[in-house]
Short mmCIF file of C-alpha atoms in Angstrom, two decimals:
data_model
loop_
_atom_site.label_atom_id
_atom_site.label_comp_id
_atom_site.label_asym_id
_atom_site.label_seq_id
_atom_site.Cartn_x
_atom_site.Cartn_y
_atom_site.Cartn_z
CA MET A 349 -16.27 -23.96 -23.96
CA ALA A 350 -16.40 -20.14 -25.12
CA PRO A 351 -18.43 -18.83 -27.82
CA GLU A 352 -15.20 -18.14 -30.14
CA MET A 353 -13.94 -21.45 -30.03
CA TYR A 354 -16.68 -22.60 -32.37
CA GLU A 355 -16.10 -19.94 -34.54
CA GLU A 356 -13.05 -20.66 -34.67
CA LYS A 357 -11.61 -17.48 -34.18
CA GLY A 358 -8.70 -19.72 -31.75
CA TYR A 359 -7.89 -19.28 -28.45
CA ASN A 360 -6.51 -17.07 -26.57
CA GLU A 361 -6.39 -15.87 -22.04
CA LYS A 362 -10.18 -14.42 -23.05
CA VAL A 363 -11.49 -18.39 -22.78
CA ASP A 364 -9.80 -19.32 -20.55
CA ILE A 365 -11.52 -16.51 -18.26
CA TYR A 366 -14.96 -17.99 -19.86
CA ALA A 367 -13.93 -21.15 -18.95
CA PHE A 368 -13.99 -19.80 -15.08
CA GLY A 369 -17.02 -18.12 -14.68
CA MET A 370 -18.46 -21.96 -15.98
CA CYS A 371 -15.78 -23.55 -12.98
CA LEU A 372 -17.98 -21.01 -10.89
CA LEU A 373 -21.40 -20.54 -11.66
CA GLU A 374 -20.66 -24.88 -10.92
CA MET A 375 -19.79 -24.22 -8.01
CA VAL A 376 -21.90 -22.36 -6.16
CA THR A 377 -24.93 -24.03 -8.17
CA GLY A 378 -24.12 -27.54 -7.93
CA GLU A 379 -25.03 -27.74 -11.72
CA TYR A 380 -23.65 -28.25 -14.47
CA PRO A 381 -24.12 -25.02 -16.39
CA TYR A 382 -26.89 -25.38 -19.45
CA GLY A 383 -28.34 -28.99 -17.55
CA GLU A 384 -31.32 -27.48 -19.54
CA CYS A 385 -30.29 -29.03 -22.84
CA LYS A 386 -30.55 -31.95 -23.87
CA ASN A 387 -27.85 -32.52 -26.45
CA ALA A 388 -24.31 -30.90 -26.86
CA ALA A 389 -26.43 -29.25 -30.46
CA GLN A 390 -29.44 -26.97 -28.26
CA ILE A 391 -25.41 -26.93 -26.03
CA TYR A 392 -23.91 -25.72 -29.39
CA LYS A 393 -27.25 -22.70 -30.10
CA LYS A 394 -26.93 -21.36 -26.42
CA VAL A 395 -23.22 -20.91 -26.57
CA SER A 396 -23.09 -19.46 -30.58
CA GLN A 397 -26.08 -17.33 -29.23
CA ALA A 398 -24.73 -15.78 -25.41
CA ILE A 399 -27.34 -16.71 -23.84
CA LYS A 400 -27.25 -17.42 -20.38
CA PRO A 401 -27.41 -21.25 -18.75
CA GLU A 402 -29.61 -20.83 -16.80
CA SER A 403 -28.40 -21.79 -13.55
CA LEU A 404 -27.40 -18.22 -13.03
CA LYS A 405 -30.34 -17.29 -11.97
CA LYS A 406 -29.90 -19.20 -8.74
CA VAL A 407 -27.13 -17.42 -7.36
CA GLN A 408 -28.37 -14.94 -5.26
CA ASP A 409 -24.82 -13.40 -3.60
CA PRO A 410 -25.08 -9.93 -6.15
CA LYS A 411 -21.14 -9.94 -5.99
CA ILE A 412 -20.77 -13.70 -7.16
CA LEU A 413 -23.16 -12.89 -9.75
CA ASP A 414 -21.74 -9.99 -10.72
CA LEU A 415 -18.19 -11.69 -11.04
CA ILE A 416 -19.58 -14.83 -13.51
CA ASN A 417 -21.34 -12.78 -16.31
CA ASN A 418 -18.51 -10.90 -16.41
CA CYS A 419 -16.40 -13.50 -16.93
CA LEU A 420 -19.19 -14.76 -19.76
CA ALA A 421 -19.27 -11.53 -21.26
CA PRO A 422 -19.21 -11.21 -24.97
CA GLU A 423 -14.57 -11.63 -26.01
CA ASN A 424 -13.87 -7.64 -26.11
CA GLU A 425 -16.04 -7.32 -22.87
CA ARG A 426 -14.76 -10.46 -20.74
CA TYR A 427 -12.72 -9.11 -17.88
CA THR A 428 -8.65 -10.31 -17.34
CA ALA A 429 -7.37 -12.27 -15.31
CA GLN A 430 -6.67 -8.80 -13.26
CA GLN A 431 -9.58 -7.44 -13.69
CA ILE A 432 -11.53 -11.19 -11.96
CA MET A 433 -8.37 -10.03 -8.48
CA ASP A 434 -10.10 -6.69 -8.29
CA HIS A 435 -13.05 -7.75 -7.82
CA PRO A 436 -14.34 -7.31 -5.06
CA PHE A 437 -15.67 -10.88 -4.52
CA LEU A 438 -12.11 -12.03 -4.20
CA THR A 439 -10.51 -8.85 -2.08
CA VAL A 440 -9.30 -9.21 0.98
CA GLU A 441 -9.54 -5.24 2.68
CA PRO A 442 -6.21 -4.15 4.86
CA GLU A 443 -5.75 -3.19 8.41
CA VAL A 444 -4.32 -0.68 10.06
CA VAL A 445 -1.95 -1.94 13.85
CA LEU A 446 -0.67 -0.40 15.88
CA MET A 447 2.78 -1.64 16.58
CA THR A 448 4.11 0.70 19.18
CA ALA A 449 3.68 3.60 20.78
CA ASP A 450 5.66 6.25 23.01
CA GLU A 451 4.44 6.90 26.94
CA THR A 452 3.11 10.19 25.90
CA LYS A 453 1.36 7.97 22.69
CA THR A 454 2.30 10.87 20.36
CA GLN A 455 4.83 8.71 18.68
CA LEU A 456 2.68 5.86 16.51
CA THR A 457 4.48 3.10 14.82
CA LEU A 458 1.37 1.48 12.67
CA GLN A 459 1.98 -1.43 9.63
CA VAL A 460 -1.11 -1.55 7.23
CA VAL A 461 -1.24 -5.41 6.85
CA PHE A 462 -2.84 -7.40 4.15
CA LYS A 463 -3.99 -10.86 4.49
CA GLY A 464 -3.86 -12.35 0.88
CA MET A 465 -2.46 -14.21 -0.39
CA ASP A 466 0.94 -12.05 -1.13
CA LYS A 467 1.41 -11.03 2.80
CA LEU A 468 2.38 -8.30 2.23
CA SER A 469 2.50 -5.16 4.45
CA VAL A 470 3.56 -1.49 4.90
CA LYS A 471 5.39 0.19 8.77
CA PHE A 472 4.78 3.87 9.00
CA GLU A 473 5.78 6.39 11.94
CA PHE A 474 2.65 9.28 12.65
CA ASN A 475 3.08 11.68 15.05
CA VAL A 476 -0.04 12.24 16.81
CA GLU A 477 0.67 16.26 16.99
CA ARG A 478 1.52 17.50 14.18
CA ASP A 479 0.54 14.55 11.31
CA THR A 480 -3.10 13.63 9.97
CA ALA A 481 -4.22 10.07 8.01
CA GLU A 482 -5.16 12.22 5.43
CA GLU A 483 -1.58 13.90 4.88
CA VAL A 484 0.82 10.99 5.43
CA VAL A 485 -2.06 8.51 3.19
CA ASN A 486 -1.80 10.89 0.23
CA GLU A 487 2.33 10.67 0.35
CA MET A 488 2.07 7.37 0.48
CA ILE A 489 0.40 7.30 -2.53
CA GLU A 490 2.03 9.84 -3.87
CA GLU A 491 5.43 7.58 -2.90
CA GLN A 492 4.06 4.69 -5.39
CA VAL A 493 3.56 3.00 -1.73
CA LEU A 494 -0.32 2.42 -1.25
CA GLN A 495 -2.10 1.90 -4.16
CA ASP A 496 -4.94 4.85 -4.42
CA ASN A 497 -8.59 2.87 -3.69
CA TYR A 498 -7.12 2.27 -0.70
CA GLN A 499 -7.01 5.84 0.29
CA GLN A 500 -10.20 5.58 1.63
CA LEU A 501 -9.70 2.51 3.67
CA ILE A 502 -6.52 2.66 5.37
CA THR A 503 -7.21 6.35 6.11
CA HIS A 504 -10.47 5.66 7.96
CA GLU A 505 -8.38 3.22 9.78
CA ILE A 506 -6.16 4.74 11.11
CA ASN A 507 -8.41 7.71 12.14
CA ARG A 508 -9.80 4.81 14.16
CA ILE A 509 -7.10 4.55 15.89
CA LEU A 510 -6.63 7.63 16.93
CA ARG A 511 -10.07 8.21 18.60
CA GLU A 512 -9.33 5.14 19.83
CA ILE A 513 -5.80 5.99 22.05
CA ASN A 514 -7.20 9.38 23.03
CA LYS A 515 -10.82 7.43 24.71
CA LEU A 516 -8.67 5.64 26.69
CA THR A 517 -5.79 8.29 27.34
CA ASN A 518 -8.73 10.38 28.94
CA GLU A 519 -10.29 6.87 30.92
CA ALA A 520 -6.60 6.77 32.21
CA ASP A 521 -6.47 10.20 33.98
CA PRO A 522 -9.79 12.66 33.40
CA ASN A 523 -8.22 15.18 34.56
CA LYS A 524 -5.99 16.06 32.14
CA GLU A 525 -7.10 18.17 29.91
CA GLU A 526 -8.23 16.91 26.64
CA HIS A 527 -5.52 16.32 23.97
CA LYS A 528 -6.40 19.74 21.48
CA THR A 529 -5.94 17.63 17.86
CA SER A 530 -9.56 15.45 17.35
CA TRP A 531 -10.34 13.41 13.94
CA PRO A 532 -14.03 12.75 12.35
CA SER A 533 -16.31 10.89 14.51
CA GLN A 534 -16.57 7.28 13.83
CA PRO A 535 -18.82 6.40 11.02
CA GLY A 536 -20.64 3.51 9.82
CA THR A 537 -18.28 0.94 8.23
CA PRO A 538 -18.11 2.65 4.68
CA PRO A 539 -18.73 0.61 1.29
CA PHE A 540 -15.06 0.01 0.62
CA VAL A 541 -15.23 -1.90 -3.49
CA GLY A 542 -12.80 -2.18 -6.24
CA MET A 543 -10.00 -2.85 -4.02
CA SER A 544 -6.94 -4.94 -5.08
CA PRO A 545 -4.39 -6.84 -2.01
CA HIS A 546 -2.35 -6.39 -4.40
CA LEU A 547 0.43 -3.46 -5.01
CA THR A 548 2.04 -3.67 -8.27
CA PRO A 549 4.86 -2.75 -7.37
CA HIS A 550 5.81 -4.78 -4.22
CA LYS A 551 5.60 -7.23 -4.37
CA SER A 552 6.35 -10.04 -1.68
CA SER A 553 5.85 -13.35 0.71
CA HIS A 554 7.12 -12.29 4.03
CA GLY A 555 6.11 -14.41 7.59
CA PRO A 556 3.84 -14.46 10.13
CA SER A 557 0.81 -11.16 10.20
CA PRO A 558 2.76 -8.81 13.04
CA THR A 559 1.73 -8.83 16.89
CA PRO A 560 -0.73 -5.59 16.79
CA ILE A 561 -0.81 -3.82 20.47
CA ASN A 562 -4.02 -3.88 22.25
CA LEU A 563 -5.41 -0.17 22.83
CA GLU A 564 -6.32 -0.53 27.33
CA ARG A 565 -5.09 1.52 29.61
CA ASP A 566 -1.49 1.51 31.15
CA SER A 567 0.43 -0.71 33.22
CA PRO A 568 1.42 0.29 36.67
CA ASN A 569 5.12 -0.22 34.45
CA GLY A 570 4.46 1.97 31.31
CA THR A 571 3.74 -0.60 29.03
CA ILE A 572 1.44 -1.94 26.88
CA ALA A 573 -0.31 -4.78 26.56
CA HIS A 574 -0.65 -7.41 23.85
CA THR A 575 -2.69 -8.54 22.03
CA SER A 576 -3.54 -12.16 21.11
CA SER A 577 -6.12 -12.06 18.34
CA TYR A 578 -2.14 -12.56 15.66
CA PRO A 579 0.58 -14.90 16.25
CA ALA A 580 3.06 -15.34 19.22
CA GLN A 581 6.14 -15.88 17.59
CA SER A 582 5.65 -12.30 15.27
CA GLN A 583 6.97 -9.77 18.11
CA PRO A 584 6.16 -6.59 17.19
CA VAL A 585 9.60 -4.16 16.63
CA LEU A 586 9.91 -2.57 19.64
CA PRO A 587 10.92 1.64 20.28
CA ASN A 588 14.89 1.01 21.44
CA GLU A 589 15.05 -1.50 18.33
CA SER A 590 16.62 -0.80 14.93
CA PRO A 591 13.69 -1.89 11.96
CA ARG A 592 15.13 -5.23 10.72
CA LYS A 593 16.72 -4.96 7.46
CA ASN A 594 15.02 -5.65 5.05
CA SER A 595 11.49 -7.04 6.58
CA ILE A 596 9.84 -7.20 2.43
CA SER A 597 12.08 -9.33 0.19
CA GLY A 598 10.99 -8.39 -3.45
CA SER A 599 11.43 -5.64 -5.40
CA GLY A 600 9.70 -3.18 -3.77
CA PRO A 601 10.76 -1.62 -0.46
CA GLU A 602 8.70 -1.34 2.93
CA TRP A 603 8.19 2.57 3.73
CA ILE A 604 9.74 1.62 6.83
CA GLN A 605 13.17 -0.13 5.26
CA ASP A 606 17.06 -0.73 4.99
CA TYR A 607 18.26 0.82 1.83
CA ASP A 608 21.97 -0.45 3.03
CA ASP A 609 22.74 -1.23 -0.47
CA ALA A 610 20.15 0.55 -2.53
CA LEU A 611 22.40 3.62 -3.65
CA PRO A 612 25.42 3.63 -5.01
CA VAL A 613 28.23 4.82 -3.05
CA LYS A 614 29.07 7.23 -6.26
CA GLU A 615 30.62 10.97 -6.62
CA TYR A 616 28.85 12.83 -8.86
CA PRO A 617 31.08 16.20 -10.45
CA ASP A 618 29.73 19.20 -9.91
CA GLU A 619 28.86 19.56 -14.10
CA THR A 620 26.22 16.43 -14.16
CA PRO A 621 23.15 17.15 -15.42
CA ILE A 622 20.88 17.43 -12.59
CA GLU A 623 18.57 14.36 -14.47
CA GLN A 624 21.30 12.17 -14.68
CA PHE A 625 22.20 12.63 -10.76
CA VAL A 626 17.93 12.42 -10.45
CA ARG A 627 17.12 9.42 -12.75
CA ASP A 628 20.56 7.35 -11.12
CA THR A 629 18.56 8.24 -7.57
CA ALA A 630 15.70 7.05 -8.61
CA LEU A 631 16.73 3.75 -10.47
CA ALA A 632 18.59 2.95 -7.13
CA ILE A 633 15.88 3.05 -4.43
CA ASN A 634 13.11 1.99 -7.63
CA ARG A 635 11.09 4.74 -8.51
CA ASP A 636 10.13 5.15 -12.15
CA THR A 637 11.02 7.54 -14.91
CA GLU A 638 8.29 9.44 -14.29
CA LYS A 639 8.91 10.01 -10.31
CA ALA A 640 12.46 10.59 -11.68
CA ASN A 641 11.13 12.83 -14.66
CA ASP A 642 8.81 15.16 -11.55
CA TRP A 643 11.51 14.91 -9.22
CA SER A 644 14.09 16.61 -11.92
CA LYS A 645 11.14 19.35 -13.27
CA LYS A 646 10.92 20.59 -9.11
CA LEU A 647 15.12 21.48 -9.16
CA LYS A 648 15.20 22.88 -12.37
CA ASN A 649 12.16 24.89 -11.18
CA GLN A 650 14.86 26.29 -8.44
CA ASP A 651 17.23 26.96 -11.12
CA ILE A 652 18.73 23.71 -10.31
CA MET A 653 20.42 23.22 -13.49
CA THR A 654 23.54 20.87 -11.91
CA VAL A 655 25.00 18.62 -9.32
CA GLY A 656 27.00 21.47 -8.10
CA ASP A 657 23.67 23.86 -7.93
CA LEU A 658 22.33 21.24 -5.59
CA ARG A 659 25.34 20.89 -3.95
CA ALA A 660 25.91 24.67 -3.56
CA LEU A 661 22.16 24.41 -1.36
CA MET A 662 21.69 25.06 3.05
CA ASP A 663 19.89 23.17 4.92
CA GLU A 664 16.94 25.77 5.41
CA ASP A 665 16.85 25.65 1.22
CA TRP A 666 15.69 21.84 1.31
CA GLY A 667 12.82 22.53 2.42
CA GLN A 668 11.71 24.90 -0.51
CA ILE A 669 12.11 22.14 -2.67
CA GLY A 670 8.60 21.18 -2.77
CA LEU A 671 9.37 17.43 -2.69
CA THR A 672 9.01 15.54 -0.21
CA VAL A 673 11.00 13.39 2.82
CA PHE A 674 12.07 10.34 1.35
CA ALA A 675 12.35 12.53 -2.25
CA LEU A 676 14.83 14.49 0.02
CA ARG A 677 16.78 11.79 1.82
CA ALA A 678 17.50 9.45 -1.81
CA LEU A 679 19.02 12.77 -2.73
CA LYS A 680 21.19 13.98 -0.22
CA ASN A 681 22.47 10.98 0.76
CA ALA A 682 23.11 10.04 -2.79
CA LEU A 683 24.01 13.59 -2.86
CA HIS A 684 27.36 12.99 -0.12
CA GLY A 685 28.35 9.56 -2.26
CA LYS A 686 26.15 7.45 0.56
CA THR A 687 24.12 4.62 0.98
CA LEU A 688 20.58 5.38 2.27
CA ARG A 689 19.82 4.05 5.69
CA SER A 690 15.67 4.69 7.54
CA LEU A 691 13.67 6.15 5.52
CA PRO A 692 10.52 7.05 7.88
CA ARG A 693 7.80 8.47 6.74
CA THR A 694 7.26 12.26 8.73
CA ASN A 695 5.50 14.57 8.18
CA SER A 696 6.32 16.47 5.04
CA ALA A 697 7.48 19.45 6.88
CA ALA A 698 10.08 18.29 8.70
CA SER A 699 13.90 19.17 7.82
CA ILE A 700 16.89 16.78 7.19
CA SER A 701 20.07 17.01 9.34
CA THR A 702 23.34 14.98 9.90
CA ASN A 703 23.95 13.63 12.74
CA GLY A 704 27.60 11.57 13.22
CA GLY A 705 28.94 11.77 9.64
CA GLU A 706 25.27 9.80 8.94
CA GLU A 707 22.33 11.32 7.31
CA THR A 708 19.30 12.08 9.95
CA LEU A 709 15.38 12.88 10.13
CA GLN A 710 14.30 15.36 12.17
CA GLU A 711 10.53 16.09 13.38
#
């Protein structure tokens, strides 16, 4: 029982955290906490004086020991449930998987797979000639698709995949000039601590993990072989297939995802204030007020005060606004009263064009 319970301060969630720490200590050591005490009076004395159990000295794993100590700390210093979930002992590091690649291995589809209980995944496009791992990860963090504590790990994983592709391509064709693009050399495994496997804005529970592509030499028919490290029934999306609709269910979008019903088919009069238009658009694609205010500020910096001002922009003017491709795509579709479809991650310098009456992204 937590010390504050003896002092009759009342029950709250911190009491449960203390109890969790004691349970964890018992599971790790196989002994009852305060087993050194002979009676309840001795236990009461130690607990009320914040003296921790002797069995705590038998815990040798530093991560487990740190977690238990933080659960048994004084009430105002004790971990919250979220801090426990974010602790290195309980986290599962995500991995980056190569899903598809074109024949030249310049246009890749990658997926960040979170192997925890929520089985989250974030799929994105990567152009070897135009993109860098740092830019891609920074853009996903800016759009709140990833948490910033994954930045170093995912950047490291993307660069690892790029080095493997470059190496295998050179081995397959020794006479071919080495690709001009260079990536950081393979460092030792970095100490990624304090990483949470949960993307707070994007909760989901979809099916089995995706099937990654095995980085082997090209087969005679030009295809890339698959590994069996994931269930065979889960197949990657081929380049000529359309993205799966709503491949992640729940409130949070996947980086590549169909938004067939995300934006209302609504016409905005020219005199509509830009703040209202941006706020409606951000809300429809699950962006918060802070993000909407940031978009509005950048538009106003370009003297865009109403929907009419935005509608008057030429194609080349859109790239000067300073917004990400994701934001530009959302605003332009909402401006024309269309539903937003398939928002692939692409280089921020990409242009937005119209093809057959439907918005598309051009690299």
